[in-house]
Amino acid sequence: MAAAAECDVVMAATEPELLDDEEAKREAETFKEQGNAYYAKKDYNEAYNYYTKAIDMCPKNASYYGNRAATLMMLGRFREALGDAQQSVRLDDSFVRGHLREGKCHLSLGNAMAACRSFQRALELDHKNAQAQQEFKNANAVMEYEKIAEADFEKRDFRKVVFCMDRALEFAPACHRFKILKAECLAMLGRYPEAQSVASDILRMDSTNADALYVRGLCLYYEDCIEKAVQFFIQALRMAPDHEKACIACRNAKALKAKKEDGNKAFKEGNYKLAYELYTEALGIDPNNIKTNAKLYCNRGTVNSKLRKLDDAIEDCTNAVKLDDTYIKAYLRRAQCYMDTEQYEEAVRDYEKVYQTEKTKEHKQLLKNAQLELKKSKRKDYYKILGVDKNASEDEIKKAYRKRALMHHPDRHSGASAEVQKEEEKKFKEVGEAFTILSDPKKKTRYDSGQDLDEEGMNMGGELAGPFFSLSASGPGNFFFQFG
């Protein structure tokens, strides 16, 4: 009897616990149903709360973890969802939807290989499962895009990498690695706002992400904001001391800044040879930094113009605008060099480009001056015909006229062929024409200002109205020269 009483006591002690387990299961199911209702209404936060309550009541139920994983996926919290999906299949390896959700989380996070394993397991359990079949194809497609992108990045085909990453991100929207690679390539393509937007989105979610910090720095670096760029590179290296790309970029940025500043200092001090060498060294640091290199080419072009190496200056400015076709300063510098080398058509073209971009009075005047010089260049160059400088004095013009007139006088070439006589006669007339204009202050002023000389009937195409020349027959050198 004592034994029986003892047994009753034991049963009495354990019976309420059994009832509690059943009650807990019922309550957990109630929470799950409430979670399902909120999920159907797309109120995923409330659904998450009720699924969590169900798990707390019954932590060994695989479906509760599966449901909460689905809710977290809808909230975009794929890493947490992955943990729940993995727990669901640990509790029940035959839970097909658990394997599907695990695979979907892996894929969304960019781990396509792990995703394939999960989808394969789902297909082993249900080989006709259409979702598993499609997701398995998607995972393989992502692996292929990743492989192509890696090869194209090595080839520096950044546009194709962006294309591949966009396709991969359709299946892996939460993959930071794909986003960072896309952002880096956008930066290399000069699409800085897009690259910064991608990096900033990642930093809002994870402010310590070294890759995103590196890309933000890279955009600033390529936009010639070198000091700010260095700060981001340093921050990235604090988060990841072995970040190789950030380390190289930081080193290049510091070197570029130092060389450019040294070159500017040498230029201001009038040491143009040293400035040229420093700008040249700076150009060799990073060929990918287009904006900074455009400025360096323009700076070196300015140095070359100071050294009167105008062809080299033009070449440097041309390189600058090839890198940055909006760089007004380079167009202005090249246009001035074209003016100095009397390449007026090219100068007009550059000034037109500048004036179209920035319609200022100064740019308008520069364009007018170039157009005037172009117009003047298409007329006969009387200074060139006489062989004198544009600032020649009246006496210098007279002396030059005498010399050129004697050189081309028809009597001097009477024994030459008809063709030579005709050419020399033409030159002789041009010499007289040039003297007629340049020896008359009024006509010279009109000519120098680019006005049309025919407007007031100056008869430039008519007979020569210049000094009278005569060559005697008594022998070489016996010339009579008289101003008429």
mmCIF file of N, CA, C and O in Angstrom, residues 390-475:
data_model
loop_
_atom_site.group_PDB
_atom_site.id
_atom_site.type_symbol
_atom_site.label_atom_id
_atom_site.label_comp_id
_atom_site.label_asym_id
_atom_site.label_seq_id
_atom_site.Cartn_x
_atom_site.Cartn_y
_atom_site.Cartn_z
ATOM 1 N N LYS A 390 55.343 93.091 -87.020
ATOM 2 C CA LYS A 390 54.126 93.900 -86.979
ATOM 3 C C LYS A 390 54.328 95.216 -86.233
ATOM 4 O O LYS A 390 53.538 96.151 -86.386
ATOM 5 N N ASN A 391 55.377 95.288 -85.444
ATOM 6 C CA ASN A 391 55.669 96.528 -84.713
ATOM 7 C C ASN A 391 56.788 97.340 -85.387
ATOM 8 O O ASN A 391 57.381 98.232 -84.775
ATOM 9 N N ALA A 392 57.065 97.068 -86.643
ATOM 10 C CA ALA A 392 58.158 97.742 -87.371
ATOM 11 C C ALA A 392 57.878 99.243 -87.499
ATOM 12 O O ALA A 392 56.732 99.675 -87.670
ATOM 13 N N SER A 393 58.954 100.029 -87.437
ATOM 14 C CA SER A 393 58.838 101.495 -87.576
ATOM 15 C C SER A 393 58.708 101.868 -89.047
ATOM 16 O O SER A 393 58.895 101.030 -89.952
ATOM 17 N N GLU A 394 58.423 103.144 -89.305
ATOM 18 C CA GLU A 394 58.274 103.633 -90.680
ATOM 19 C C GLU A 394 59.570 103.451 -91.466
ATOM 20 O O GLU A 394 59.556 103.024 -92.629
ATOM 21 N N ASP A 395 60.700 103.745 -90.828
ATOM 22 C CA ASP A 395 62.001 103.581 -91.493
ATOM 23 C C ASP A 395 62.281 102.120 -91.819
ATOM 24 O O ASP A 395 62.807 101.797 -92.902
ATOM 25 N N GLU A 396 61.941 101.227 -90.878
ATOM 26 C CA GLU A 396 62.167 99.785 -91.099
ATOM 27 C C GLU A 396 61.318 99.282 -92.258
ATOM 28 O O GLU A 396 61.767 98.447 -93.064
ATOM 29 N N ILE A 397 60.118 99.819 -92.372
ATOM 30 C CA ILE A 397 59.231 99.430 -93.477
ATOM 31 C C ILE A 397 59.810 99.902 -94.813
ATOM 32 O O ILE A 397 59.817 99.160 -95.801
ATOM 33 N N LYS A 398 60.328 101.147 -94.849
ATOM 34 C CA LYS A 398 60.932 101.683 -96.087
ATOM 35 C C LYS A 398 62.146 100.868 -96.522
ATOM 36 O O LYS A 398 62.307 100.530 -97.696
ATOM 37 N N LYS A 399 63.013 100.571 -95.533
ATOM 38 C CA LYS A 399 64.217 99.785 -95.853
ATOM 39 C C LYS A 399 63.854 98.405 -96.379
ATOM 40 O O LYS A 399 64.461 97.908 -97.338
ATOM 41 N N ALA A 400 62.879 97.788 -95.750
ATOM 42 C CA ALA A 400 62.447 96.452 -96.178
ATOM 43 C C ALA A 400 61.865 96.505 -97.572
ATOM 44 O O ALA A 400 62.085 95.602 -98.398
ATOM 45 N N TYR A 401 61.102 97.561 -97.838
ATOM 46 C CA TYR A 401 60.512 97.710 -99.174
ATOM 47 C C TYR A 401 61.598 97.799 -100.239
ATOM 48 O O TYR A 401 61.546 97.136 -101.278
ATOM 49 N N ARG A 402 62.621 98.655 -100.001
ATOM 50 C CA ARG A 402 63.712 98.808 -100.968
ATOM 51 C C ARG A 402 64.368 97.451 -101.278
ATOM 52 O O ARG A 402 64.603 97.105 -102.428
ATOM 53 N N LYS A 403 64.636 96.727 -100.190
ATOM 54 C CA LYS A 403 65.327 95.434 -100.332
ATOM 55 C C LYS A 403 64.490 94.449 -101.144
ATOM 56 O O LYS A 403 65.003 93.802 -102.080
ATOM 57 N N ARG A 404 63.191 94.325 -100.804
ATOM 58 C CA ARG A 404 62.326 93.354 -101.488
ATOM 59 C C ARG A 404 62.013 93.797 -102.924
ATOM 60 O O ARG A 404 61.909 92.965 -103.828
ATOM 61 N N ALA A 405 61.878 95.105 -103.121
ATOM 62 C CA ALA A 405 61.588 95.600 -104.477
ATOM 63 C C ALA A 405 62.758 95.321 -105.409
ATOM 64 O O ALA A 405 62.576 94.908 -106.573
ATOM 65 N N LEU A 406 63.975 95.553 -104.937
ATOM 66 C CA LEU A 406 65.162 95.244 -105.734
ATOM 67 C C LEU A 406 65.256 93.747 -106.035
ATOM 68 O O LEU A 406 65.636 93.345 -107.137
ATOM 69 N N MET A 407 64.883 92.973 -105.043
ATOM 70 C CA MET A 407 64.987 91.507 -105.177
ATOM 71 C C MET A 407 64.052 90.979 -106.266
ATOM 72 O O MET A 407 64.412 90.059 -107.020
ATOM 73 N N HIS A 408 62.860 91.579 -106.390
ATOM 74 C CA HIS A 408 61.859 91.026 -107.306
ATOM 75 C C HIS A 408 61.605 91.896 -108.535
ATOM 76 O O HIS A 408 60.693 91.595 -109.307
ATOM 77 N N HIS A 409 62.429 92.951 -108.741
ATOM 78 C CA HIS A 409 62.189 93.853 -109.880
ATOM 79 C C HIS A 409 62.261 93.064 -111.195
ATOM 80 O O HIS A 409 63.184 92.266 -111.410
ATOM 81 N N PRO A 410 61.304 93.292 -112.096
ATOM 82 C CA PRO A 410 61.267 92.545 -113.374
ATOM 83 C C PRO A 410 62.543 92.658 -114.192
ATOM 84 O O PRO A 410 62.957 91.679 -114.833
ATOM 85 N N ASP A 411 63.193 93.868 -114.205
ATOM 86 C CA ASP A 411 64.423 94.036 -115.005
ATOM 87 C C ASP A 411 65.519 93.091 -114.547
ATOM 88 O O ASP A 411 66.387 92.697 -115.334
ATOM 89 N N ARG A 412 65.467 92.750 -113.260
ATOM 90 C CA ARG A 412 66.500 91.873 -112.707
ATOM 91 C C ARG A 412 66.321 90.438 -113.179
ATOM 92 O O ARG A 412 67.260 89.630 -113.131
ATOM 93 N N HIS A 413 65.144 90.104 -113.653
ATOM 94 C CA HIS A 413 64.865 88.717 -114.059
ATOM 95 C C HIS A 413 64.505 88.626 -115.544
ATOM 96 O O HIS A 413 63.824 87.699 -115.969
ATOM 97 N N SER A 414 65.016 89.597 -116.314
ATOM 98 C CA SER A 414 64.687 89.636 -117.752
ATOM 99 C C SER A 414 65.242 88.440 -118.520
ATOM 100 O O SER A 414 64.698 88.052 -119.555
ATOM 101 N N GLY A 415 66.294 87.857 -117.983
ATOM 102 C CA GLY A 415 66.878 86.709 -118.678
ATOM 103 C C GLY A 415 66.318 85.375 -118.228
ATOM 104 O O GLY A 415 66.696 84.319 -118.746
ATOM 105 N N ALA A 416 65.399 85.398 -117.290
ATOM 106 C CA ALA A 416 64.830 84.149 -116.755
ATOM 107 C C ALA A 416 63.712 83.628 -117.657
ATOM 108 O O ALA A 416 63.303 84.299 -118.613
ATOM 109 N N SER A 417 63.252 82.449 -117.369
ATOM 110 C CA SER A 417 62.151 81.857 -118.150
ATOM 111 C C SER A 417 60.873 82.671 -117.954
ATOM 112 O O SER A 417 60.739 83.444 -116.997
ATOM 113 N N ALA A 418 59.942 82.470 -118.860
ATOM 114 C CA ALA A 418 58.676 83.218 -118.806
ATOM 115 C C ALA A 418 57.946 82.956 -117.488
ATOM 116 O O ALA A 418 57.341 83.858 -116.903
ATOM 117 N N GLU A 419 58.022 81.719 -117.032
ATOM 118 C CA GLU A 419 57.325 81.336 -115.788
ATOM 119 C C GLU A 419 57.911 82.069 -114.592
ATOM 120 O O GLU A 419 57.186 82.611 -113.747
ATOM 121 N N VAL A 420 59.261 82.126 -114.511
ATOM 122 C CA VAL A 420 59.938 82.821 -113.414
ATOM 123 C C VAL A 420 59.643 84.313 -113.476
ATOM 124 O O VAL A 420 59.370 84.955 -112.451
ATOM 125 N N GLN A 421 59.693 84.898 -114.721
ATOM 126 C CA GLN A 421 59.419 86.336 -114.876
ATOM 127 C C GLN A 421 58.019 86.678 -114.368
ATOM 128 O O GLN A 421 57.829 87.684 -113.669
ATOM 129 N N LYS A 422 57.064 85.800 -114.687
ATOM 130 C CA LYS A 422 55.682 86.032 -114.265
ATOM 131 C C LYS A 422 55.564 85.992 -112.739
ATOM 132 O O LYS A 422 54.889 86.841 -112.123
ATOM 133 N N GLU A 423 56.228 85.024 -112.110
ATOM 134 C CA GLU A 423 56.191 84.877 -110.647
ATOM 135 C C GLU A 423 56.853 86.061 -109.968
ATOM 136 O O GLU A 423 56.335 86.610 -108.969
ATOM 137 N N GLU A 424 58.004 86.508 -110.482
ATOM 138 C CA GLU A 424 58.722 87.630 -109.878
ATOM 139 C C GLU A 424 57.945 88.939 -110.062
ATOM 140 O O GLU A 424 57.941 89.796 -109.165
ATOM 141 N N GLU A 425 57.280 89.076 -111.191
ATOM 142 C CA GLU A 425 56.458 90.273 -111.417
ATOM 143 C C GLU A 425 55.307 90.341 -110.405
ATOM 144 O O GLU A 425 54.977 91.407 -109.872
ATOM 145 N N LYS A 426 54.725 89.168 -110.162
ATOM 146 C CA LYS A 426 53.633 89.082 -109.176
ATOM 147 C C LYS A 426 54.137 89.499 -107.796
ATOM 148 O O LYS A 426 53.475 90.274 -107.071
ATOM 149 N N LYS A 427 55.294 88.968 -107.404
ATOM 150 C CA LYS A 427 55.869 89.304 -106.095
ATOM 151 C C LYS A 427 56.217 90.791 -106.007
ATOM 152 O O LYS A 427 56.052 91.420 -104.972
ATOM 153 N N PHE A 428 56.721 91.335 -107.109
ATOM 154 C CA PHE A 428 57.078 92.748 -107.136
ATOM 155 C C PHE A 428 55.843 93.627 -106.887
ATOM 156 O O PHE A 428 55.891 94.606 -106.139
ATOM 157 N N LYS A 429 54.747 93.248 -107.514
ATOM 158 C CA LYS A 429 53.506 93.996 -107.320
ATOM 159 C C LYS A 429 53.015 93.890 -105.874
ATOM 160 O O LYS A 429 52.525 94.868 -105.299
ATOM 161 N N GLU A 430 53.137 92.678 -105.299
ATOM 162 C CA GLU A 430 52.710 92.474 -103.912
ATOM 163 C C GLU A 430 53.539 93.322 -102.948
ATOM 164 O O GLU A 430 53.009 93.868 -101.967
ATOM 165 N N VAL A 431 54.853 93.451 -103.255
ATOM 166 C CA VAL A 431 55.740 94.278 -102.424
ATOM 167 C C VAL A 431 55.273 95.732 -102.461
ATOM 168 O O VAL A 431 55.174 96.415 -101.440
ATOM 169 N N GLY A 432 54.945 96.213 -103.664
ATOM 170 C CA GLY A 432 54.456 97.575 -103.801
ATOM 171 C C GLY A 432 53.137 97.776 -103.090
ATOM 172 O O GLY A 432 52.906 98.807 -102.441
ATOM 173 N N GLU A 433 52.264 96.782 -103.229
ATOM 174 C CA GLU A 433 50.951 96.822 -102.576
ATOM 175 C C GLU A 433 51.115 96.890 -101.059
ATOM 176 O O GLU A 433 50.451 97.687 -100.383
ATOM 177 N N ALA A 434 52.024 96.053 -100.540
ATOM 178 C CA ALA A 434 52.270 96.022 -99.093
ATOM 179 C C ALA A 434 52.779 97.369 -98.601
ATOM 180 O O ALA A 434 52.337 97.889 -97.565
ATOM 181 N N PHE A 435 53.716 97.960 -99.369
ATOM 182 C CA PHE A 435 54.280 99.254 -98.957
ATOM 183 C C PHE A 435 53.222 100.362 -99.002
ATOM 184 O O PHE A 435 53.182 101.238 -98.137
ATOM 185 N N THR A 436 52.367 100.300 -100.013
ATOM 186 C CA THR A 436 51.308 101.303 -100.145
ATOM 187 C C THR A 436 50.430 101.338 -98.888
ATOM 188 O O THR A 436 50.045 102.402 -98.420
ATOM 189 N N ILE A 437 50.145 100.165 -98.348
ATOM 190 C CA ILE A 437 49.279 100.080 -97.155
ATOM 191 C C ILE A 437 50.055 100.426 -95.887
ATOM 192 O O ILE A 437 49.636 101.279 -95.094
ATOM 193 N N LEU A 438 51.212 99.819 -95.702
ATOM 194 C CA LEU A 438 51.919 99.958 -94.426
ATOM 195 C C LEU A 438 52.619 101.312 -94.276
ATOM 196 O O LEU A 438 52.964 101.707 -93.161
ATOM 197 N N SER A 439 52.815 102.045 -95.372
ATOM 198 C CA SER A 439 53.458 103.355 -95.264
ATOM 199 C C SER A 439 52.436 104.468 -95.051
ATOM 200 O O SER A 439 52.805 105.614 -94.791
ATOM 201 N N ASP A 440 51.171 104.148 -95.195
ATOM 202 C CA ASP A 440 50.098 105.123 -94.981
ATOM 203 C C ASP A 440 49.470 104.861 -93.612
ATOM 204 O O ASP A 440 48.830 103.822 -93.416
ATOM 205 N N PRO A 441 49.637 105.762 -92.652
ATOM 206 C CA PRO A 441 49.132 105.528 -91.283
ATOM 207 C C PRO A 441 47.657 105.152 -91.223
ATOM 208 O O PRO A 441 47.279 104.256 -90.470
ATOM 209 N N LYS A 442 46.834 105.829 -92.020
ATOM 210 C CA LYS A 442 45.398 105.551 -91.984
ATOM 211 C C LYS A 442 45.099 104.143 -92.498
ATOM 212 O O LYS A 442 44.357 103.372 -91.895
ATOM 213 N N LYS A 443 45.708 103.810 -93.656
ATOM 214 C CA LYS A 443 45.487 102.476 -94.242
ATOM 215 C C LYS A 443 46.065 101.378 -93.347
ATOM 216 O O LYS A 443 45.477 100.308 -93.195
ATOM 217 N N LYS A 444 47.210 101.674 -92.773
ATOM 218 C CA LYS A 444 47.858 100.692 -91.890
ATOM 219 C C LYS A 444 46.971 100.401 -90.670
ATOM 220 O O LYS A 444 46.812 99.245 -90.247
ATOM 221 N N THR A 445 46.379 101.446 -90.103
ATOM 222 C CA THR A 445 45.502 101.271 -88.941
ATOM 223 C C THR A 445 44.301 100.415 -89.307
ATOM 224 O O THR A 445 43.906 99.516 -88.548
ATOM 225 N N ARG A 446 43.703 100.709 -90.470
ATOM 226 C CA ARG A 446 42.553 99.902 -90.913
ATOM 227 C C ARG A 446 42.962 98.453 -91.160
ATOM 228 O O ARG A 446 42.242 97.527 -90.796
ATOM 229 N N TYR A 447 44.122 98.277 -91.754
ATOM 230 C CA TYR A 447 44.610 96.911 -92.024
ATOM 231 C C TYR A 447 44.850 96.162 -90.710
ATOM 232 O O TYR A 447 44.430 95.011 -90.541
ATOM 233 N N ASP A 448 45.528 96.832 -89.761
ATOM 234 C CA ASP A 448 45.852 96.190 -88.479
ATOM 235 C C ASP A 448 44.603 95.836 -87.674
ATOM 236 O O ASP A 448 44.599 94.864 -86.911
ATOM 237 N N SER A 449 43.539 96.641 -87.858
ATOM 238 C CA SER A 449 42.311 96.389 -87.085
ATOM 239 C C SER A 449 41.409 95.359 -87.755
ATOM 240 O O SER A 449 40.353 95.017 -87.229
ATOM 241 N N GLY A 450 41.825 94.878 -88.934
ATOM 242 C CA GLY A 450 41.063 93.832 -89.603
ATOM 243 C C GLY A 450 39.957 94.331 -90.491
ATOM 244 O O GLY A 450 39.157 93.533 -90.996
ATOM 245 N N GLN A 451 39.877 95.647 -90.696
ATOM 246 C CA GLN A 451 38.830 96.183 -91.558
ATOM 247 C C GLN A 451 39.141 95.880 -93.023
ATOM 248 O O GLN A 451 40.295 95.713 -93.401
ATOM 249 N N ASP A 452 38.059 95.820 -93.809
ATOM 250 C CA ASP A 452 38.234 95.556 -95.241
ATOM 251 C C ASP A 452 38.816 96.788 -95.917
ATOM 252 O O ASP A 452 38.256 97.883 -95.840
ATOM 253 N N LEU A 453 39.912 96.616 -96.616
ATOM 254 C CA LEU A 453 40.598 97.742 -97.230
ATOM 255 C C LEU A 453 39.924 98.205 -98.506
ATOM 256 O O LEU A 453 40.166 99.308 -98.985
ATOM 257 N N ASP A 454 39.058 97.383 -99.080
ATOM 258 C CA ASP A 454 38.373 97.748 -100.314
ATOM 259 C C ASP A 454 37.187 98.663 -100.063
ATOM 260 O O ASP A 454 36.621 99.224 -100.982
ATOM 261 N N GLU A 455 36.797 98.830 -98.771
ATOM 262 C CA GLU A 455 35.571 99.554 -98.449
ATOM 263 C C GLU A 455 35.603 100.984 -98.923
ATOM 264 O O GLU A 455 34.599 101.570 -99.294
ATOM 265 N N GLU A 456 36.787 101.641 -98.887
ATOM 266 C CA GLU A 456 36.879 103.034 -99.267
ATOM 267 C C GLU A 456 37.630 103.200 -100.594
ATOM 268 O O GLU A 456 38.310 104.185 -100.842
ATOM 269 N N GLY A 457 37.558 102.193 -101.410
ATOM 270 C CA GLY A 457 38.140 102.279 -102.753
ATOM 271 C C GLY A 457 39.635 102.410 -102.750
ATOM 272 O O GLY A 457 40.210 103.254 -103.424
ATOM 273 N N MET A 458 40.295 101.572 -101.960
ATOM 274 C CA MET A 458 41.759 101.666 -101.869
ATOM 275 C C MET A 458 42.451 100.943 -103.018
ATOM 276 O O MET A 458 43.667 100.917 -103.095
ATOM 277 N N ASN A 459 41.681 100.307 -103.888
ATOM 278 C CA ASN A 459 42.232 99.718 -105.123
ATOM 279 C C ASN A 459 43.401 98.771 -104.891
ATOM 280 O O ASN A 459 44.440 98.887 -105.490
ATOM 281 N N MET A 460 43.175 97.818 -103.962
ATOM 282 C CA MET A 460 44.261 96.885 -103.683
ATOM 283 C C MET A 460 44.528 95.945 -104.848
ATOM 284 O O MET A 460 45.591 95.381 -104.960
ATOM 285 N N GLY A 461 43.524 95.792 -105.678
ATOM 286 C CA GLY A 461 43.746 94.888 -106.809
ATOM 287 C C GLY A 461 44.167 95.623 -108.056
ATOM 288 O O GLY A 461 44.407 95.051 -109.094
ATOM 289 N N GLY A 462 44.283 96.982 -107.963
ATOM 290 C CA GLY A 462 44.606 97.787 -109.135
ATOM 291 C C GLY A 462 46.087 97.967 -109.318
ATOM 292 O O GLY A 462 46.899 97.198 -108.835
ATOM 293 N N GLU A 463 46.435 99.089 -109.981
ATOM 294 C CA GLU A 463 47.841 99.313 -110.257
ATOM 295 C C GLU A 463 48.579 99.746 -109.020
ATOM 296 O O GLU A 463 48.027 100.353 -108.110
ATOM 297 N N LEU A 464 49.850 99.463 -109.025
ATOM 298 C CA LEU A 464 50.699 99.782 -107.895
ATOM 299 C C LEU A 464 50.818 101.280 -107.727
ATOM 300 O O LEU A 464 51.152 101.987 -108.657
ATOM 301 N N ALA A 465 50.502 101.762 -106.506
ATOM 302 C CA ALA A 465 50.636 103.195 -106.218
ATOM 303 C C ALA A 465 51.755 103.353 -105.216
ATOM 304 O O ALA A 465 51.558 103.753 -104.092
ATOM 305 N N GLY A 466 52.937 103.005 -105.589
ATOM 306 C CA GLY A 466 54.062 103.039 -104.665
ATOM 307 C C GLY A 466 55.211 103.814 -105.261
ATOM 308 O O GLY A 466 55.067 104.518 -106.266
ATOM 309 N N PRO A 467 56.382 103.700 -104.716
ATOM 310 C CA PRO A 467 57.553 104.402 -105.226
ATOM 311 C C PRO A 467 57.916 103.907 -106.619
ATOM 312 O O PRO A 467 57.594 102.781 -106.990
ATOM 313 N N PHE A 468 58.616 104.732 -107.346
ATOM 314 C CA PHE A 468 59.033 104.370 -108.706
ATOM 315 C C PHE A 468 60.414 103.736 -108.664
ATOM 316 O O PHE A 468 61.306 104.214 -107.986
ATOM 317 N N PHE A 469 60.566 102.605 -109.397
ATOM 318 C CA PHE A 469 61.845 101.920 -109.460
ATOM 319 C C PHE A 469 62.383 101.912 -110.876
ATOM 320 O O PHE A 469 61.630 101.718 -111.824
ATOM 321 N N SER A 470 63.709 102.067 -110.972
ATOM 322 C CA SER A 470 64.339 101.899 -112.282
ATOM 323 C C SER A 470 65.696 101.245 -112.098
ATOM 324 O O SER A 470 66.418 101.573 -111.162
ATOM 325 N N LEU A 471 66.006 100.301 -112.988
ATOM 326 C CA LEU A 471 67.329 99.660 -112.974
ATOM 327 C C LEU A 471 68.077 100.111 -114.211
ATOM 328 O O LEU A 471 67.584 99.980 -115.338
ATOM 329 N N SER A 472 69.307 100.658 -114.039
ATOM 330 C CA SER A 472 70.100 101.089 -115.196
ATOM 331 C C SER A 472 70.733 99.888 -115.859
ATOM 332 O O SER A 472 70.846 98.828 -115.273
ATOM 333 N N ALA A 473 71.186 100.085 -117.084
ATOM 334 C CA ALA A 473 71.814 98.991 -117.825
ATOM 335 C C ALA A 473 73.316 99.002 -117.657
ATOM 336 O O ALA A 473 74.026 98.257 -118.305
ATOM 337 N N SER A 474 73.804 99.906 -116.805
ATOM 338 C CA SER A 474 75.258 100.059 -116.712
ATOM 339 C C SER A 474 75.934 98.964 -115.912
ATOM 340 O O SER A 474 77.136 98.877 -115.906
ATOM 341 N N GLY A 475 75.142 98.151 -115.259
ATOM 342 C CA GLY A 475 75.788 97.058 -114.539
ATOM 343 C C GLY A 475 75.094 96.765 -113.225
ATOM 344 O O GLY A 475 74.253 97.532 -112.770
#
